[in-house]
Every structure is written in structure tokens, then in C-alpha cells.
Coordinates of N, CA and C in Angstrom, one line a residue:
M1 N 94.9 77.2 61.7 CA 96.5 77.7 62.1 C 96.6 77.4 63.9
T2 N 97.9 77.1 63.8 CA 98.9 76.7 65.1 C 99.5 77.9 65.6
F3 N 99.4 78.7 66.7 CA 100.6 79.8 67.7 C 101.2 79.3 67.7
D4 N 101.9 79.1 67.6 CA 103.9 79.3 67.8 C 103.9 79.9 69.3
F5 N 103.6 79.9 70.5 CA 104.0 81.1 71.4 C 105.6 80.7 72.3
K6 N 106.2 79.5 71.7 CA 107.5 80.1 71.9 C 108.2 80.3 71.3
N7 N 108.3 80.3 69.6 CA 109.4 81.4 69.2 C 108.2 83.0 69.7
F8 N 107.4 82.7 69.3 CA 106.7 84.1 70.0 C 107.3 84.9 71.1
S9 N 107.5 83.6 71.9 CA 107.8 84.7 73.1 C 109.4 84.8 73.7
N10 N 110.5 84.1 72.1 CA 111.7 84.2 72.1 C 112.5 85.4 71.2
N11 N 111.1 86.0 70.6 CA 111.6 87.1 69.8 C 111.5 88.1 70.6
S12 N 112.6 88.6 70.7 CA 112.9 89.8 70.9 C 112.6 91.3 70.7
N13 N 112.6 91.7 69.2 CA 111.9 92.4 68.4 C 110.4 92.0 68.4
V14 N 109.3 91.5 68.8 CA 108.3 91.6 68.6 C 107.6 91.5 70.6
S15 N 107.5 90.3 70.7 CA 106.9 90.2 71.9 C 106.7 91.2 73.1
D16 N 108.4 91.7 73.3 CA 108.2 92.1 74.4 C 109.1 93.5 74.4
T17 N 107.5 93.9 73.2 CA 107.6 95.4 73.1 C 105.8 96.0 73.1
I18 N 105.3 96.9 74.3 CA 104.8 97.2 74.4 C 104.2 98.9 74.5
C19 N 103.1 99.0 73.4 CA 102.9 100.4 73.2 C 101.9 100.9 73.5
N20 N 102.3 102.5 73.5 CA 99.9 103.0 73.8 C 100.2 104.1 72.3
L21 N 100.2 103.7 71.7 CA 100.3 104.6 70.5 C 98.6 105.3 69.9
N22 N 97.7 105.0 70.6 CA 96.8 105.6 70.8 C 96.5 107.1 71.1
R23 N 97.7 107.1 71.9 CA 97.5 108.2 72.7 C 98.7 109.3 72.1
S24 N 98.6 110.6 73.0 CA 99.2 111.5 72.8 C 100.4 111.2 72.6
K25 N 101.1 110.9 74.0 CA 102.3 110.7 74.1 C 102.4 109.0 74.4
K26 N 103.6 108.9 73.5 CA 104.0 107.4 72.8 C 105.1 107.0 73.4
L27 N 104.4 106.1 74.8 CA 105.5 105.1 75.7 C 105.3 104.3 74.7
F28 N 106.8 103.7 75.1 CA 107.7 101.7 74.2 C 108.0 101.4 75.7
F29 N 107.8 100.2 75.7 CA 108.0 99.6 77.0 C 109.2 98.2 75.9
T30 N 109.8 98.0 76.4 CA 110.8 96.4 75.9 C 111.2 95.8 77.7
G31 N 112.0 95.3 77.0 CA 112.2 93.7 78.0 C 114.1 95.1 78.4
H32 N 114.0 96.0 77.8 CA 115.2 96.3 78.3 C 115.7 97.6 78.7
E33 N 114.0 98.4 78.1 CA 114.9 100.1 78.1 C 112.9 100.6 78.1
E34 N 112.9 101.9 78.4 CA 112.0 102.7 78.4 C 111.8 103.7 77.2
L35 N 111.4 103.7 75.8 CA 111.5 104.9 75.2 C 110.3 106.0 75.4
T36 N 110.8 106.9 75.6 CA 109.0 107.6 75.8 C 109.4 109.1 74.5
I37 N 108.8 109.3 73.6 CA 108.4 110.1 72.6 C 107.3 110.9 72.6
S38 N 107.3 112.7 73.8 CA 106.2 113.2 73.6 C 106.3 114.4 73.5
A39 N 107.2 114.8 72.7 CA 107.5 116.5 72.3 C 106.5 117.1 72.5
N40 N 105.7 116.8 71.6 CA 104.5 116.9 71.1 C 103.2 116.9 72.4
N41 N 103.3 116.7 73.1 CA 102.7 115.6 74.4 C 102.7 117.6 75.3
D42 N 104.4 117.5 75.2 CA 104.9 118.1 76.6 C 105.0 120.1 76.2
K43 N 104.6 120.2 74.6 CA 104.5 121.7 74.4 C 102.9 121.9 74.9
K44 N 102.0 120.8 74.6 CA 100.9 121.2 75.0 C 100.2 121.5 76.1
E45 N 101.5 120.7 77.0 CA 101.2 120.8 79.1 C 101.9 122.2 79.5
A46 N 103.1 123.0 78.6 CA 103.2 123.7 78.4 C 102.9 125.1 78.3
K47 N 101.7 124.7 77.2 CA 100.9 125.6 76.9 C 99.8 126.0 77.4
V48 N 99.4 124.5 78.2 CA 98.3 125.1 78.9 C 98.5 125.3 80.5
S49 N 99.6 125.7 80.9 CA 100.0 126.1 82.3 C 99.7 127.7 81.5
E50 N 100.7 127.8 80.6 CA 101.1 129.0 80.7 C 99.8 130.2 80.7
I51 N 98.8 129.3 79.6 CA 97.2 130.0 79.5 C 96.5 130.1 80.7
A52 N 97.1 129.1 81.4 CA 96.0 128.9 83.0 C 96.9 130.4 83.2
Y53 N 98.0 130.1 83.8 CA 98.3 131.4 84.7 C 98.2 132.8 84.5
N54 N 98.1 132.8 82.4 CA 97.9 134.2 82.1 C 96.3 135.0 82.8
I55 N 95.6 133.6 82.5 CA 94.3 134.0 83.1 C 93.8 133.9 84.5
L56 N 94.1 133.0 85.3 CA 94.2 132.7 86.4 C 94.9 134.4 86.9
F57 N 96.1 134.8 86.6 CA 96.5 136.0 87.2 C 95.8 137.1 87.0
K58 N 95.3 137.3 85.7 CA 94.3 138.2 85.3 C 93.4 138.9 85.9
Y59 N 92.7 137.3 86.6 CA 91.5 137.5 87.1 C 91.8 137.1 88.8
K60 N 92.3 136.7 89.5 CA 93.2 136.1 91.0 C 92.4 137.2 91.8
N61 N 91.7 138.2 91.3 CA 90.6 139.3 92.1 C 89.4 138.9 92.0
N62 N 88.9 137.8 91.0 CA 87.8 137.9 90.8 C 87.8 137.1 90.4
P63 N 87.9 135.4 91.3 CA 87.9 134.5 90.6 C 86.3 133.6 90.1
K64 N 85.4 134.4 89.9 CA 84.4 133.6 89.5 C 84.1 134.5 88.1
M65 N 85.4 134.9 87.6 CA 85.4 135.3 86.2 C 86.1 134.4 85.2
I66 N 86.3 133.8 85.8 CA 87.0 132.2 85.6 C 86.3 131.2 85.1
L67 N 85.1 130.9 86.0 CA 84.1 130.0 85.9 C 82.7 130.7 85.1
K68 N 82.2 131.7 84.8 CA 81.8 132.5 83.5 C 82.6 132.1 82.6
F69 N 84.2 132.2 82.2 CA 85.0 131.4 81.3 C 84.6 130.4 80.7
M70 N 84.9 129.7 81.4 CA 84.3 128.2 81.4 C 82.8 128.0 80.9
E71 N 81.8 128.5 81.2 CA 80.1 128.9 81.2 C 80.6 129.2 79.8
S72 N 81.3 129.9 79.0 CA 81.1 131.1 77.5 C 81.7 129.9 77.0
K73 N 82.3 128.2 76.9 CA 83.1 127.8 76.5 C 82.1 126.2 76.3
G74 N 80.8 126.5 76.7 CA 80.2 125.3 77.2 C 80.0 124.4 77.8
T75 N 81.2 124.6 79.0 CA 80.5 123.8 80.6 C 79.8 124.6 81.4
K76 N 79.0 123.2 82.2 CA 77.7 123.7 82.7 C 78.6 124.2 84.2
V77 N 78.2 125.2 84.8 CA 78.9 125.1 86.4 C 77.3 124.9 87.4
V78 N 77.5 124.5 88.0 CA 76.2 124.0 88.8 C 76.9 124.2 90.9
Y79 N 76.2 125.3 91.2 CA 76.3 125.0 92.4 C 75.3 124.6 93.8
C80 N 75.9 123.2 94.5 CA 74.6 122.8 94.8 C 75.4 122.1 96.1
P81 N 75.3 122.1 97.4 CA 75.9 121.4 98.6 C 75.0 119.9 98.6
A82 N 73.4 120.2 98.3 CA 73.1 118.8 98.4 C 73.9 118.0 97.6
L83 N 74.6 118.4 96.1 CA 75.4 117.2 95.4 C 76.9 116.5 95.9
A84 N 77.3 116.7 97.4 CA 78.3 116.5 98.1 C 77.8 115.2 98.5
V85 N 76.7 114.8 99.0 CA 76.5 113.1 98.9 C 76.3 113.0 97.9
V86 N 76.0 112.9 97.1 CA 75.5 112.1 95.4 C 76.8 111.8 95.0
L87 N 77.5 112.8 94.5 CA 78.5 112.7 94.0 C 79.4 111.5 95.3
K88 N 79.9 111.6 96.3 CA 80.5 110.3 97.1 C 79.2 109.0 96.8
L89 N 78.6 108.9 96.8 CA 77.9 108.0 96.4 C 78.2 107.2 95.4
L90 N 78.2 108.5 94.1 CA 78.8 107.8 92.7 C 79.9 107.1 92.4
G91 N 80.9 108.2 93.2 CA 82.2 107.7 93.2 C 82.6 109.1 92.5
Y92 N 82.3 109.9 92.4 CA 82.8 111.1 92.2 C 82.8 111.8 92.6
D93 N 84.1 113.2 92.0 CA 84.8 114.0 93.3 C 84.4 115.3 92.5
E94 N 84.2 115.8 93.7 CA 83.4 117.5 93.5 C 84.5 118.4 92.3
G95 N 83.9 118.9 91.2 CA 84.9 120.1 90.4 C 84.7 119.3 89.0
F96 N 85.2 119.7 88.1 CA 85.2 119.6 86.4 C 85.3 117.9 86.3
I97 N 83.5 117.4 85.6 CA 83.6 116.3 84.8 C 83.2 116.0 84.0
P98 N 84.2 115.6 82.8 CA 84.1 115.4 81.1 C 83.1 114.6 81.2
K99 N 82.4 115.3 80.0 CA 81.3 114.3 79.3 C 81.6 113.1 79.4
H100 N 80.3 112.3 79.6 CA 80.4 111.0 79.8 C 79.6 110.8 79.3
N101 N 79.4 109.2 79.0 CA 77.6 107.9 79.6 C 77.7 106.9 80.4
G102 N 77.0 106.3 80.5 CA 76.4 105.5 81.4 C 75.4 105.4 82.9
F103 N 75.1 104.8 83.4 CA 74.5 104.7 83.8 C 74.5 105.8 84.8
K104 N 75.9 105.7 85.6 CA 76.1 107.0 86.9 C 75.7 108.1 85.9
A105 N 75.9 108.3 84.9 CA 76.1 110.2 83.6 C 74.7 109.8 84.2
F106 N 73.4 109.1 84.3 CA 71.8 108.9 84.2 C 71.8 109.5 85.5
I107 N 72.0 108.9 86.0 CA 71.7 109.6 87.7 C 72.4 110.3 88.3
L108 N 73.4 110.7 87.6 CA 74.1 112.3 88.5 C 73.1 113.2 87.4
N109 N 72.5 113.1 85.8 CA 72.3 114.1 85.2 C 71.1 114.7 86.0
F110 N 70.3 113.6 87.0 CA 68.8 113.3 86.9 C 68.7 114.2 88.4
L111 N 69.5 113.5 89.3 CA 69.6 114.6 90.4 C 70.2 115.7 90.7
T112 N 71.6 116.0 89.5 CA 72.0 117.4 89.4 C 71.0 118.2 88.7
S113 N 70.3 117.9 87.9 CA 68.9 118.6 87.2 C 67.5 118.7 88.6
L114 N 67.6 118.0 89.3 CA 67.0 117.7 90.7 C 67.2 118.8 91.6
L115 N 68.2 118.8 92.0 CA 68.4 119.2 93.0 C 69.2 120.4 92.8
A116 N 69.4 120.9 92.0 CA 69.9 122.1 91.1 C 69.3 123.3 90.4
D117 N 69.1 122.7 89.3 CA 68.1 123.5 87.9 C 66.6 122.9 88.7
K118 N 66.1 121.9 89.2 CA 65.1 122.5 89.3 C 63.9 121.5 87.7
K119 N 64.2 121.0 87.0 CA 64.3 120.9 85.4 C 64.7 119.3 85.7
I120 N 64.0 118.5 85.4 CA 64.3 117.6 85.3 C 64.9 117.0 83.8
V121 N 66.5 116.2 84.0 CA 67.1 116.0 82.8 C 67.2 114.0 82.8
L122 N 66.6 113.6 82.2 CA 66.4 112.1 81.8 C 67.6 111.9 79.8
S123 N 69.0 111.3 80.7 CA 69.7 111.4 79.8 C 70.7 110.8 80.4
D124 N 71.3 109.4 79.2 CA 72.1 108.2 79.9 C 73.8 109.7 79.5
C125 N 74.0 110.6 79.2 CA 75.2 111.4 78.5 C 74.5 113.1 79.5
M126 N 75.8 112.4 80.0 CA 76.7 113.9 81.2 C 77.5 114.5 80.5
E127 N 77.1 115.9 79.9 CA 78.2 117.2 79.7 C 78.9 117.5 80.3
D128 N 79.8 118.0 79.9 CA 80.8 118.7 80.7 C 80.4 119.8 81.3
V129 N 81.0 119.6 82.9 CA 80.1 120.3 83.8 C 81.3 120.4 85.3
L130 N 81.6 121.7 86.1 CA 81.9 121.9 87.0 C 80.9 122.0 88.5
I131 N 80.9 120.5 89.3 CA 80.0 121.2 90.1 C 80.6 121.7 92.0
I132 N 80.4 122.2 92.0 CA 80.7 122.7 93.4 C 79.9 122.9 94.8
C133 N 80.3 122.4 95.2 CA 79.6 122.3 96.5 C 80.4 122.7 97.8
K134 N 81.3 123.6 97.8 CA 81.8 124.3 98.8 C 80.7 126.0 99.1
S135 N 80.6 126.7 100.2 CA 79.8 127.4 100.2 C 80.8 128.6 99.8
N136 N 82.2 128.1 100.2 CA 83.5 129.3 99.9 C 84.0 129.3 99.1
L137 N 84.6 129.6 98.4 CA 85.5 129.3 97.4 C 86.8 129.8 96.4
S138 N 88.0 129.0 97.0 CA 88.9 129.7 97.2 C 89.6 129.8 96.0
L139 N 90.2 130.6 95.3 CA 91.5 130.6 94.4 C 92.1 129.4 94.1
Y140 N 92.4 128.5 95.0 CA 93.1 127.6 95.2 C 92.4 126.3 94.0
F141 N 90.8 126.3 94.7 CA 90.6 125.4 94.3 C 90.1 125.6 92.9
I142 N 89.6 126.9 92.4 CA 89.9 127.3 90.8 C 90.5 127.5 89.8
A143 N 91.9 127.8 90.2 CA 92.9 126.9 90.0 C 93.5 125.8 89.4
Y144 N 93.5 124.8 90.4 CA 93.1 123.6 90.4 C 91.6 123.1 88.9
Q145 N 91.1 123.4 89.4 CA 89.9 122.6 88.4 C 90.5 123.2 87.1
F146 N 90.9 124.6 87.0 CA 90.6 124.9 85.5 C 91.5 124.5 84.8
H147 N 92.8 123.9 85.8 CA 93.7 123.3 85.3 C 93.5 122.0 84.4
H148 N 92.5 121.3 84.9 CA 92.3 121.2 84.6 C 91.7 120.3 83.4
W149 N 90.5 121.5 83.3 CA 89.5 121.6 82.3 C 90.1 122.6 81.1
L150 N 91.6 123.2 81.6 CA 92.4 123.6 80.1 C 92.4 122.6 79.7
S151 N 93.5 121.3 80.3 CA 94.4 120.3 79.5 C 93.2 119.1 79.4
Y152 N 92.0 119.2 79.5 CA 91.2 118.7 79.0 C 90.4 119.3 77.3
K153 N 90.3 120.8 77.5 CA 90.2 121.5 76.4 C 91.1 120.6 75.2
H154 N 92.7 121.1 75.7 CA 93.2 121.0 74.7 C 94.3 119.8 74.4
K155 N 92.9 118.4 74.6 CA 93.2 116.7 74.3 C 94.0 116.8 74.7
L156 N 95.0 116.7 75.9 CA 95.7 116.0 76.9 C 95.2 114.9 77.2
P157 N 95.9 113.3 77.4 CA 95.4 112.6 77.6 C 95.0 112.3 79.1
G158 N 94.4 111.3 79.2 CA 93.8 111.1 80.5 C 92.3 111.5 81.2
Y159 N 91.4 111.9 80.2 CA 90.1 112.6 80.1 C 88.9 111.9 79.6
D160 N 88.9 111.0 79.1 CA 88.6 109.7 78.7 C 87.2 109.4 79.7
S161 N 86.5 108.6 79.5 CA 85.4 108.1 80.4 C 86.0 107.1 81.4
E162 N 86.9 106.1 80.5 CA 87.4 105.0 81.1 C 88.3 105.1 81.9
T163 N 89.8 105.4 81.5 CA 90.5 106.1 82.1 C 90.2 107.1 83.8
M164 N 88.9 108.0 83.6 CA 88.6 108.1 84.8 C 87.9 107.5 85.9
N165 N 87.1 106.7 84.9 CA 86.3 106.0 86.4 C 87.8 105.0 86.7
L166 N 88.4 104.6 85.9 CA 89.6 103.4 86.6 C 90.6 104.6 87.8
F167 N 90.9 105.8 87.4 CA 91.9 106.6 88.2 C 90.4 107.3 90.3
R168 N 89.1 107.4 89.7 CA 88.6 106.8 90.6 C 88.6 105.8 91.9
N169 N 88.4 105.1 90.7 CA 87.9 103.7 91.4 C 89.6 103.4 91.9
T170 N 90.5 103.2 91.7 CA 91.7 103.3 92.1 C 92.2 103.5 93.4
F171 N 92.1 105.3 93.1 CA 92.6 105.9 94.4 C 91.5 106.4 95.4
N172 N 89.8 106.0 95.2 CA 89.2 106.0 96.0 C 89.0 104.8 96.9
N173 N 89.5 103.8 96.5 CA 89.2 102.2 97.1 C 90.6 101.8 97.0
E174 N 90.6 101.5 99.0 CA 91.8 101.3 100.0 C 92.1 99.8 99.2
H175 N 91.5 99.1 99.0 CA 91.4 97.8 98.3 C 91.7 97.1 96.6
T176 N 91.8 98.0 96.5 CA 92.4 98.1 94.7 C 93.8 97.1 95.0
N177 N 93.4 96.1 93.6 CA 94.3 95.6 93.6 C 94.9 96.0 91.9
M178 N 96.4 96.3 92.3 CA 96.8 97.1 91.5 C 97.2 95.8 90.3
S179 N 97.9 95.1 91.3 CA 98.6 93.8 89.8 C 97.4 93.0 88.9
V180 N 96.5 93.6 89.4 CA 95.1 92.8 88.0 C 94.7 94.0 86.6
L181 N 95.9 94.7 86.4 CA 95.6 96.2 86.0 C 96.4 95.4 84.5
S182 N 95.7 95.5 83.4 CA 96.6 95.3 82.2 C 97.4 96.8 82.0
I183 N 98.2 96.1 81.1 CA 99.2 97.1 80.5 C 98.6 98.5 79.7
N184 N 97.4 98.0 79.4 CA 97.1 99.3 78.9 C 96.2 100.5 79.8
Q185 N 95.8 99.1 81.0 CA 95.1 100.7 82.3 C 96.4 100.9 82.7
I186 N 97.4 100.6 82.9 CA 98.5 101.5 84.0 C 98.7 102.4 82.8
L187 N 98.6 102.5 81.8 CA 99.4 103.2 80.6 C 98.3 104.7 81.0
S188 N 96.8 104.1 80.9 CA 96.1 105.0 80.8 C 95.8 105.9 82.5
L189 N 95.8 104.7 83.3 CA 96.1 105.4 85.0 C 97.4 107.1 85.1
K190 N 98.4 106.1 84.3 CA 99.5 107.0 84.6 C 99.1 108.6 83.3
D191 N 98.2 108.3 82.5 CA 98.1 109.6 82.4 C 97.5 110.7 82.8
A192 N 96.3 109.9 84.1 CA 95.3 110.5 84.1 C 96.1 111.0 85.9
I193 N 97.5 110.0 85.7 CA 97.9 111.0 87.1 C 99.0 112.1 87.1
D194 N 99.2 111.8 86.0 CA 100.1 113.0 85.3 C 99.6 114.6 85.0
R195 N 98.5 114.2 84.7 CA 97.1 115.5 84.2 C 97.1 115.7 86.2
D196 N 96.8 114.9 87.1 CA 96.5 115.7 88.1 C 97.3 116.3 88.9
K197 N 99.0 115.4 88.5 CA 100.4 115.9 89.2 C 100.7 117.6 88.3
Q198 N 100.6 117.6 86.7 CA 100.7 119.3 86.6 C 99.6 120.0 86.9
A199 N 98.2 119.9 87.7 CA 97.3 120.4 88.0 C 97.9 120.9 89.4
V200 N 98.4 120.3 90.4 CA 98.9 120.5 91.5 C 100.1 121.1 91.5
E201 N 101.0 120.9 90.5 CA 102.6 122.0 90.5 C 101.6 123.5 89.9
F202 N 101.4 123.3 88.9 CA 100.4 124.7 88.7 C 99.8 125.2 89.8
V203 N 99.2 125.1 90.8 CA 98.7 125.8 91.6 C 99.8 126.0 92.5
R204 N 100.5 125.7 92.9 CA 101.7 125.1 94.0 C 102.6 127.0 92.9
K205 N 103.0 126.9 92.6 CA 103.6 127.8 91.4 C 102.9 129.1 91.6
F206 N 101.8 128.8 91.0 CA 100.8 130.3 91.2 C 100.6 130.6 92.3
V207 N 100.4 130.1 93.7 CA 100.4 130.8 95.2 C 101.9 131.3 95.7
R208 N 102.9 130.9 94.9 CA 104.2 131.2 95.2 C 104.9 131.9 94.7
E209 N 103.9 132.0 93.3 CA 104.8 133.7 93.0 C 104.0 134.4 93.3
Q210 N 102.5 134.3 93.4 CA 101.7 135.3 92.8 C 101.6 135.8 94.6
V211 N 100.4 134.5 95.1 CA 99.7 135.0 96.8 C 100.7 134.7 97.5
G212 N 101.9 134.2 97.9 CA 103.3 134.2 98.3 C 104.0 135.3 98.1
A213 N 104.0 135.9 96.9 CA 105.0 137.3 96.9 C 104.2 138.2 97.6
K214 N 103.0 138.5 97.3 CA 101.8 139.0 97.8 C 101.8 139.4 99.5
Q215 N 102.1 138.3 99.8 CA 101.8 138.4 101.5 C 103.2 138.6 102.1
R216 N 104.5 138.4 101.6 CA 106.0 138.6 102.0 C 106.3 139.5 101.6
L217 N 105.6 140.8 100.7 CA 105.6 142.0 100.2 C 105.3 142.9 101.4
Q218 N 103.6 142.3 101.8 CA 103.2 143.0 102.9 C 104.1 142.8 104.2
S219 N 104.5 141.9 104.6 CA 104.9 141.6 105.3 C 106.4 142.6 106.0
M220 N 107.4 142.8 104.4 CA 108.5 143.8 104.5 C 107.6 144.9 104.9
L221 N 106.4 145.7 104.4 CA 106.0 146.9 104.6 C 105.5 147.0 105.6
Q222 N 105.4 145.9 106.7 CA 105.2 145.8 108.1 C 106.4 146.4 109.1
G223 N 108.1 146.1 108.4 CA 109.4 146.0 109.0 C 109.1 144.1 109.2
Q224 N 109.0 143.2 109.1 CA 109.2 142.1 109.3 C 110.5 141.3 108.8
S225 N 110.9 140.5 108.8 CA 111.7 139.7 107.8 C 111.0 138.8 107.4
V226 N 111.2 138.5 106.0 CA 110.7 137.3 105.7 C 112.0 136.3 104.9
K227 N 111.8 135.0 104.5 CA 112.3 134.5 103.6 C 112.0 134.3 102.0
I228 N 113.2 135.2 101.2 CA 113.0 135.3 100.3 C 113.9 133.7 99.3

């Protein structure tokens, strides 16, 4: 069978449409326009931020309770400053790391168990884990990681192992050549970027409305002028 590339490329109803149908956000590109059908995804995003806000508000004076909540839902929380170097060498970032498989997962499993648990684990499957290397935990760090974790638990796109690797490799490498990425890789990268933007915006909103409001109130009680 001979493939007629010329007719295929001239068929505007077929050839110029690319879509990421496997993802919860349906994104279609055509030669003339972009159509996004994401009502269901947007509802999930709003729900995640609402739940995160309520829980964070409840435990803002005792943020470690949020970590205990994550542990109760099956996510291991590891405190180990020595892992900072390991994470950097393997290309991971401190914080929430979703479940994944592979050689790096094997190394991370082994070194995490060696440095933190003292019980050697030899497995190429790294379960959901929150790795903390900081000696002093800030509410902002926990809020950011918690929002990511909650988005993952609600199955928002951008947390599969391939996408996470692509995201880390792209933004931790100043020599990344974006032009070599396929359209599916670009769409996957967009998912990961969306999740990160939402987490950052959530932290900003919470700090502005809760931490910032408290500071402004304290300033007013002390007779200082404040911007509202």
C-alpha cells in the first residue's frame, strides 16, 4: 500500500489536527485555531485549591499536621538533609515525588533507605514520597507541596513519570533544545507547567489573604498605616 503524503497534507480536516485525547484536558490544535475543552478539568482544579485552602487554614499554626495527613493517605514523609546532594545528582527536586519506576527510582530508594530509614530497600519502584531536606519548615513550602500532592491525588494531568522527567530535564538544564520536542511532549510539559503555576498562585493567594491579613491587622493595632 502506497501512502499518499501529498493528499494527506492537503486534507485540512485530518492532517492539521493534533490533540491530546488521553489527558483530562482535551486540547485540539488545527491549522487555524486552538480549541480547549476543559470544563471537567477546571472543576477539579478549583476543588483542589478549595480543599487545600481549607486544610491549610485549619492547620496554619501547626503545619506539621498537614504532613501527618499526607502520611495517613499513604505518602511517605522523609526528613533527611543529607539527601539534598542525592536529589540534585539524580535530577530530582526536594519535595513531593510521585510514584515512579526505573533506575533512578532504584537509586533513590536505596539511598533514601540507607540515609533515612536505615533499612535497605532494593526496588526499582519508588512509592509516593515527600522528601524534606530543610532543617526549618516554612508554611509556604508545605502549602506549595501540599497543593501539588492534592492535585496528584485528584488525578490532574502532569504527574506521570515521563512528564515529570521531561519537566525536570527541561527546566534544570539550561541547554535544553525545545525545538526537538514532539507535540505530545509539549502538551505534557504544558500540563506540568499548569500544575506548578496553580501551586504557586495558591500559595500567593493564601499568604496574601491569611498571613498578609494578620500582619496588616497587627500593624493597624500598633497604629501604623497599611495598604489595603
